[in-house]
């Protein structure tokens, strides 16, 4: 079993906690966050990102690297809740990382700018 399989399994559990699938906010932390709506899980992503940064800084001064792993796990987990809410999966993120693999960071950034300009230049369908 691969780590991608582990992410897929966890994503399926998160999906099952959505209110539309009967997730009970009284019994499930994930269901509670999803029930409260985006502000709840987006706030958690911000908090966990800050905690991950602080844990990384602590590593530079003799802190326990496992604390960094724990905070990144929290960040990934809450990010997966956001993905599920917006109809995306960890597989979508992995596919995007793979797509970027062959591009240097500067090339990838330039490509995103070109694509954004092209998207702005195309008139919306159905409007003249």
PDB file of N, CA, C and O in Angstrom, residues 75-114:
ATOM      1  N   UNK A  75      -1.657  20.540   9.339  1.00  0.00           N
ATOM      2  CA  UNK A  75      -1.859  21.433   8.194  1.00  0.00           C
ATOM      3  C   UNK A  75      -2.415  20.652   7.005  1.00  0.00           C
ATOM      4  O   UNK A  75      -3.379  21.075   6.357  1.00  0.00           O
ATOM      5  N   UNK A  76      -1.806  19.515   6.698  1.00  0.00           N
ATOM      6  CA  UNK A  76      -2.277  18.696   5.579  1.00  0.00           C
ATOM      7  C   UNK A  76      -3.711  18.240   5.821  1.00  0.00           C
ATOM      8  O   UNK A  76      -4.542  18.267   4.913  1.00  0.00           O
ATOM      9  N   UNK A  77      -3.995  17.784   7.049  1.00  0.00           N
ATOM     10  CA  UNK A  77      -5.320  17.280   7.371  1.00  0.00           C
ATOM     11  C   UNK A  77      -6.386  18.351   7.146  1.00  0.00           C
ATOM     12  O   UNK A  77      -7.394  18.105   6.485  1.00  0.00           O
ATOM     13  N   UNK A  78      -6.148  19.536   7.666  1.00  0.00           N
ATOM     14  CA  UNK A  78      -7.134  20.604   7.507  1.00  0.00           C
ATOM     15  C   UNK A  78      -7.213  21.069   6.045  1.00  0.00           C
ATOM     16  O   UNK A  78      -8.285  21.454   5.578  1.00  0.00           O
ATOM     17  N   UNK A  79      -6.107  20.989   5.332  1.00  0.00           N
ATOM     18  CA  UNK A  79      -6.122  21.299   3.899  1.00  0.00           C
ATOM     19  C   UNK A  79      -6.961  20.268   3.141  1.00  0.00           C
ATOM     20  O   UNK A  79      -7.666  20.615   2.188  1.00  0.00           O
ATOM     21  N   UNK A  80      -6.905  19.009   3.577  1.00  0.00           N
ATOM     22  CA  UNK A  80      -7.711  17.964   2.948  1.00  0.00           C
ATOM     23  C   UNK A  80      -9.200  18.211   3.181  1.00  0.00           C
ATOM     24  O   UNK A  80     -10.029  17.900   2.322  1.00  0.00           O
ATOM     25  N   UNK A  81      -9.548  18.771   4.331  1.00  0.00           N
ATOM     26  CA  UNK A  81     -10.949  19.120   4.592  1.00  0.00           C
ATOM     27  C   UNK A  81     -11.388  20.196   3.601  1.00  0.00           C
ATOM     28  O   UNK A  81     -12.479  20.123   3.027  1.00  0.00           O
ATOM     29  N   UNK A  82     -10.527  21.192   3.379  1.00  0.00           N
ATOM     30  CA  UNK A  82     -10.849  22.234   2.395  1.00  0.00           C
ATOM     31  C   UNK A  82     -10.997  21.634   1.001  1.00  0.00           C
ATOM     32  O   UNK A  82     -11.948  21.957   0.278  1.00  0.00           O
ATOM     33  N   UNK A  83     -10.089  20.757   0.616  1.00  0.00           N
ATOM     34  CA  UNK A  83     -10.196  20.112  -0.692  1.00  0.00           C
ATOM     35  C   UNK A  83     -11.536  19.397  -0.832  1.00  0.00           C
ATOM     36  O   UNK A  83     -12.220  19.547  -1.851  1.00  0.00           O
ATOM     37  N   UNK A  84     -11.914  18.644   0.184  1.00  0.00           N
ATOM     38  CA  UNK A  84     -13.175  17.896   0.125  1.00  0.00           C
ATOM     39  C   UNK A  84     -14.358  18.849  -0.010  1.00  0.00           C
ATOM     40  O   UNK A  84     -15.260  18.616  -0.822  1.00  0.00           O
ATOM     41  N   UNK A  85     -14.331  19.924   0.742  1.00  0.00           N
ATOM     42  CA  UNK A  85     -15.435  20.893   0.689  1.00  0.00           C
ATOM     43  C   UNK A  85     -15.611  21.444  -0.726  1.00  0.00           C
ATOM     44  O   UNK A  85     -16.728  21.641  -1.184  1.00  0.00           O
ATOM     45  N   UNK A  86     -14.488  21.687  -1.394  1.00  0.00           N
ATOM     46  CA  UNK A  86     -14.541  22.287  -2.733  1.00  0.00           C
ATOM     47  C   UNK A  86     -14.490  21.250  -3.854  1.00  0.00           C
ATOM     48  O   UNK A  86     -14.245  21.583  -5.012  1.00  0.00           O
ATOM     49  N   UNK A  87     -14.741  19.974  -3.509  1.00  0.00           N
ATOM     50  CA  UNK A  87     -14.865  18.937  -4.531  1.00  0.00           C
ATOM     51  C   UNK A  87     -13.552  18.472  -5.137  1.00  0.00           C
ATOM     52  O   UNK A  87     -13.541  17.945  -6.252  1.00  0.00           O
ATOM     53  N   UNK A  88     -12.468  18.617  -4.402  1.00  0.00           N
ATOM     54  CA  UNK A  88     -11.163  18.173  -4.884  1.00  0.00           C
ATOM     55  C   UNK A  88     -10.594  17.120  -3.949  1.00  0.00           C
ATOM     56  O   UNK A  88     -11.108  16.911  -2.846  1.00  0.00           O
ATOM     57  N   UNK A  89      -9.527  16.458  -4.386  1.00  0.00           N
ATOM     58  CA  UNK A  89      -8.928  15.368  -3.613  1.00  0.00           C
ATOM     59  C   UNK A  89      -7.408  15.524  -3.548  1.00  0.00           C
ATOM     60  O   UNK A  89      -6.820  16.273  -4.336  1.00  0.00           O
ATOM     61  N   UNK A  90      -6.776  14.763  -2.648  1.00  0.00           N
ATOM     62  CA  UNK A  90      -5.313  14.749  -2.635  1.00  0.00           C
ATOM     63  C   UNK A  90      -4.735  14.328  -3.988  1.00  0.00           C
ATOM     64  O   UNK A  90      -3.663  14.802  -4.384  1.00  0.00           O
ATOM     65  N   UNK A  91      -5.438  13.473  -4.719  1.00  0.00           N
ATOM     66  CA  UNK A  91      -4.957  13.048  -6.044  1.00  0.00           C
ATOM     67  C   UNK A  91      -4.830  14.247  -6.984  1.00  0.00           C
ATOM     68  O   UNK A  91      -3.922  14.291  -7.821  1.00  0.00           O
ATOM     69  N   UNK A  92      -5.735  15.224  -6.845  1.00  0.00           N
ATOM     70  CA  UNK A  92      -5.640  16.430  -7.671  1.00  0.00           C
ATOM     71  C   UNK A  92      -4.366  17.210  -7.345  1.00  0.00           C
ATOM     72  O   UNK A  92      -3.711  17.751  -8.243  1.00  0.00           O
ATOM     73  N   UNK A  93      -4.023  17.258  -6.060  1.00  0.00           N
ATOM     74  CA  UNK A  93      -2.808  17.971  -5.641  1.00  0.00           C
ATOM     75  C   UNK A  93      -1.570  17.221  -6.135  1.00  0.00           C
ATOM     76  O   UNK A  93      -0.632  17.836  -6.665  1.00  0.00           O
ATOM     77  N   UNK A  94      -1.577  15.890  -5.980  1.00  0.00           N
ATOM     78  CA  UNK A  94      -0.437  15.094  -6.453  1.00  0.00           C
ATOM     79  C   UNK A  94      -0.272  15.265  -7.964  1.00  0.00           C
ATOM     80  O   UNK A  94       0.847  15.438  -8.457  1.00  0.00           O
ATOM     81  N   UNK A  95      -1.370  15.261  -8.701  1.00  0.00           N
ATOM     82  CA  UNK A  95      -1.287  15.441 -10.153  1.00  0.00           C
ATOM     83  C   UNK A  95      -0.676  16.802 -10.496  1.00  0.00           C
ATOM     84  O   UNK A  95       0.124  16.910 -11.432  1.00  0.00           O
ATOM     85  N   UNK A  96      -1.032  17.825  -9.740  1.00  0.00           N
ATOM     86  CA  UNK A  96      -0.465  19.150  -9.990  1.00  0.00           C
ATOM     87  C   UNK A  96       1.031  19.178  -9.668  1.00  0.00           C
ATOM     88  O   UNK A  96       1.822  19.760 -10.409  1.00  0.00           O
ATOM     89  N   UNK A  97       1.424  18.522  -8.586  1.00  0.00           N
ATOM     90  CA  UNK A  97       2.859  18.457  -8.246  1.00  0.00           C
ATOM     91  C   UNK A  97       3.632  17.718  -9.335  1.00  0.00           C
ATOM     92  O   UNK A  97       4.725  18.138  -9.727  1.00  0.00           O
ATOM     93  N   UNK A  98       3.062  16.623  -9.831  1.00  0.00           N
ATOM     94  CA  UNK A  98       3.712  15.854 -10.906  1.00  0.00           C
ATOM     95  C   UNK A  98       3.813  16.717 -12.163  1.00  0.00           C
ATOM     96  O   UNK A  98       4.834  16.720 -12.848  1.00  0.00           O
ATOM     97  N   UNK A  99       2.740  17.464 -12.462  1.00  0.00           N
ATOM     98  CA  UNK A  99       2.765  18.335 -13.643  1.00  0.00           C
ATOM     99  C   UNK A  99       3.908  19.342 -13.534  1.00  0.00           C
ATOM    100  O   UNK A  99       4.595  19.623 -14.507  1.00  0.00           O
ATOM    101  N   UNK A 100       4.126  19.843 -12.336  1.00  0.00           N
ATOM    102  CA  UNK A 100       5.171  20.853 -12.130  1.00  0.00           C
ATOM    103  C   UNK A 100       6.574  20.266 -12.084  1.00  0.00           C
ATOM    104  O   UNK A 100       7.551  21.000 -12.201  1.00  0.00           O
ATOM    105  N   UNK A 101       6.664  18.960 -11.893  1.00  0.00           N
ATOM    106  CA  UNK A 101       7.951  18.311 -11.653  1.00  0.00           C
ATOM    107  C   UNK A 101       8.984  18.635 -12.726  1.00  0.00           C
ATOM    108  O   UNK A 101      10.144  18.850 -12.425  1.00  0.00           O
ATOM    109  N   UNK A 102       8.553  18.668 -13.978  1.00  0.00           N
ATOM    110  CA  UNK A 102       9.498  18.907 -15.064  1.00  0.00           C
ATOM    111  C   UNK A 102       9.815  20.364 -15.300  1.00  0.00           C
ATOM    112  O   UNK A 102      10.635  20.699 -16.142  1.00  0.00           O
ATOM    113  N   UNK A 103       9.167  21.260 -14.567  1.00  0.00           N
ATOM    114  CA  UNK A 103       9.385  22.692 -14.759  1.00  0.00           C
ATOM    115  C   UNK A 103      10.227  23.251 -13.627  1.00  0.00           C
ATOM    116  O   UNK A 103      10.048  22.875 -12.482  1.00  0.00           O
ATOM    117  N   UNK A 104      11.120  24.156 -13.968  1.00  0.00           N
ATOM    118  CA  UNK A 104      11.810  24.862 -12.893  1.00  0.00           C
ATOM    119  C   UNK A 104      10.785  25.776 -12.243  1.00  0.00           C
ATOM    120  O   UNK A 104       9.749  26.113 -12.823  1.00  0.00           O
ATOM    121  N   UNK A 105      11.060  26.214 -11.034  1.00  0.00           N
ATOM    122  CA  UNK A 105      10.144  27.114 -10.341  1.00  0.00           C
ATOM    123  C   UNK A 105       9.888  28.379 -11.129  1.00  0.00           C
ATOM    124  O   UNK A 105       8.763  28.868 -11.201  1.00  0.00           O
ATOM    125  N   UNK A 106      10.915  28.912 -11.753  1.00  0.00           N
ATOM    126  CA  UNK A 106      10.751  30.149 -12.518  1.00  0.00           C
ATOM    127  C   UNK A 106       9.910  29.906 -13.767  1.00  0.00           C
ATOM    128  O   UNK A 106       9.057  30.717 -14.125  1.00  0.00           O
ATOM    129  N   UNK A 107      10.128  28.767 -14.438  1.00  0.00           N
ATOM    130  CA  UNK A 107       9.325  28.433 -15.621  1.00  0.00           C
ATOM    131  C   UNK A 107       7.857  28.255 -15.237  1.00  0.00           C
ATOM    132  O   UNK A 107       6.960  28.723 -15.918  1.00  0.00           O
ATOM    133  N   UNK A 108       7.623  27.572 -14.107  1.00  0.00           N
ATOM    134  CA  UNK A 108       6.258  27.305 -13.669  1.00  0.00           C
ATOM    135  C   UNK A 108       5.544  28.617 -13.348  1.00  0.00           C
ATOM    136  O   UNK A 108       4.397  28.824 -13.739  1.00  0.00           O
ATOM    137  N   UNK A 109       6.242  29.522 -12.679  1.00  0.00           N
ATOM    138  CA  UNK A 109       5.647  30.813 -12.337  1.00  0.00           C
ATOM    139  C   UNK A 109       5.330  31.608 -13.610  1.00  0.00           C
ATOM    140  O   UNK A 109       4.251  32.202 -13.732  1.00  0.00           O
ATOM    141  N   UNK A 110       6.234  31.593 -14.563  1.00  0.00           N
ATOM    142  CA  UNK A 110       6.013  32.301 -15.825  1.00  0.00           C
ATOM    143  C   UNK A 110       4.823  31.697 -16.576  1.00  0.00           C
ATOM    144  O   UNK A 110       4.003  32.421 -17.142  1.00  0.00           O
ATOM    145  N   UNK A 111       4.718  30.378 -16.570  1.00  0.00           N
ATOM    146  CA  UNK A 111       3.615  29.709 -17.255  1.00  0.00           C
ATOM    147  C   UNK A 111       2.278  30.094 -16.620  1.00  0.00           C
ATOM    148  O   UNK A 111       1.304  30.357 -17.315  1.00  0.00           O
ATOM    149  N   UNK A 112       2.236  30.148 -15.290  1.00  0.00           N
ATOM    150  CA  UNK A 112       0.997  30.540 -14.615  1.00  0.00           C
ATOM    151  C   UNK A 112       0.596  31.952 -15.012  1.00  0.00           C
ATOM    152  O   UNK A 112      -0.581  32.238 -15.224  1.00  0.00           O
ATOM    153  N   UNK A 113       1.570  32.867 -15.138  1.00  0.00           N
ATOM    154  CA  UNK A 113       1.262  34.246 -15.536  1.00  0.00           C
ATOM    155  C   UNK A 113       0.687  34.288 -16.950  1.00  0.00           C
ATOM    156  O   UNK A 113      -0.279  34.992 -17.220  1.00  0.00           O
ATOM    157  N   UNK A 114       1.279  33.512 -17.861  1.00  0.00           N
ATOM    158  CA  UNK A 114       0.800  33.467 -19.241  1.00  0.00           C
ATOM    159  C   UNK A 114      -0.633  32.919 -19.275  1.00  0.00           C
ATOM    160  O   UNK A 114      -1.508  33.478 -19.934  1.00  0.00           O
TER     161      UNK A 114
END
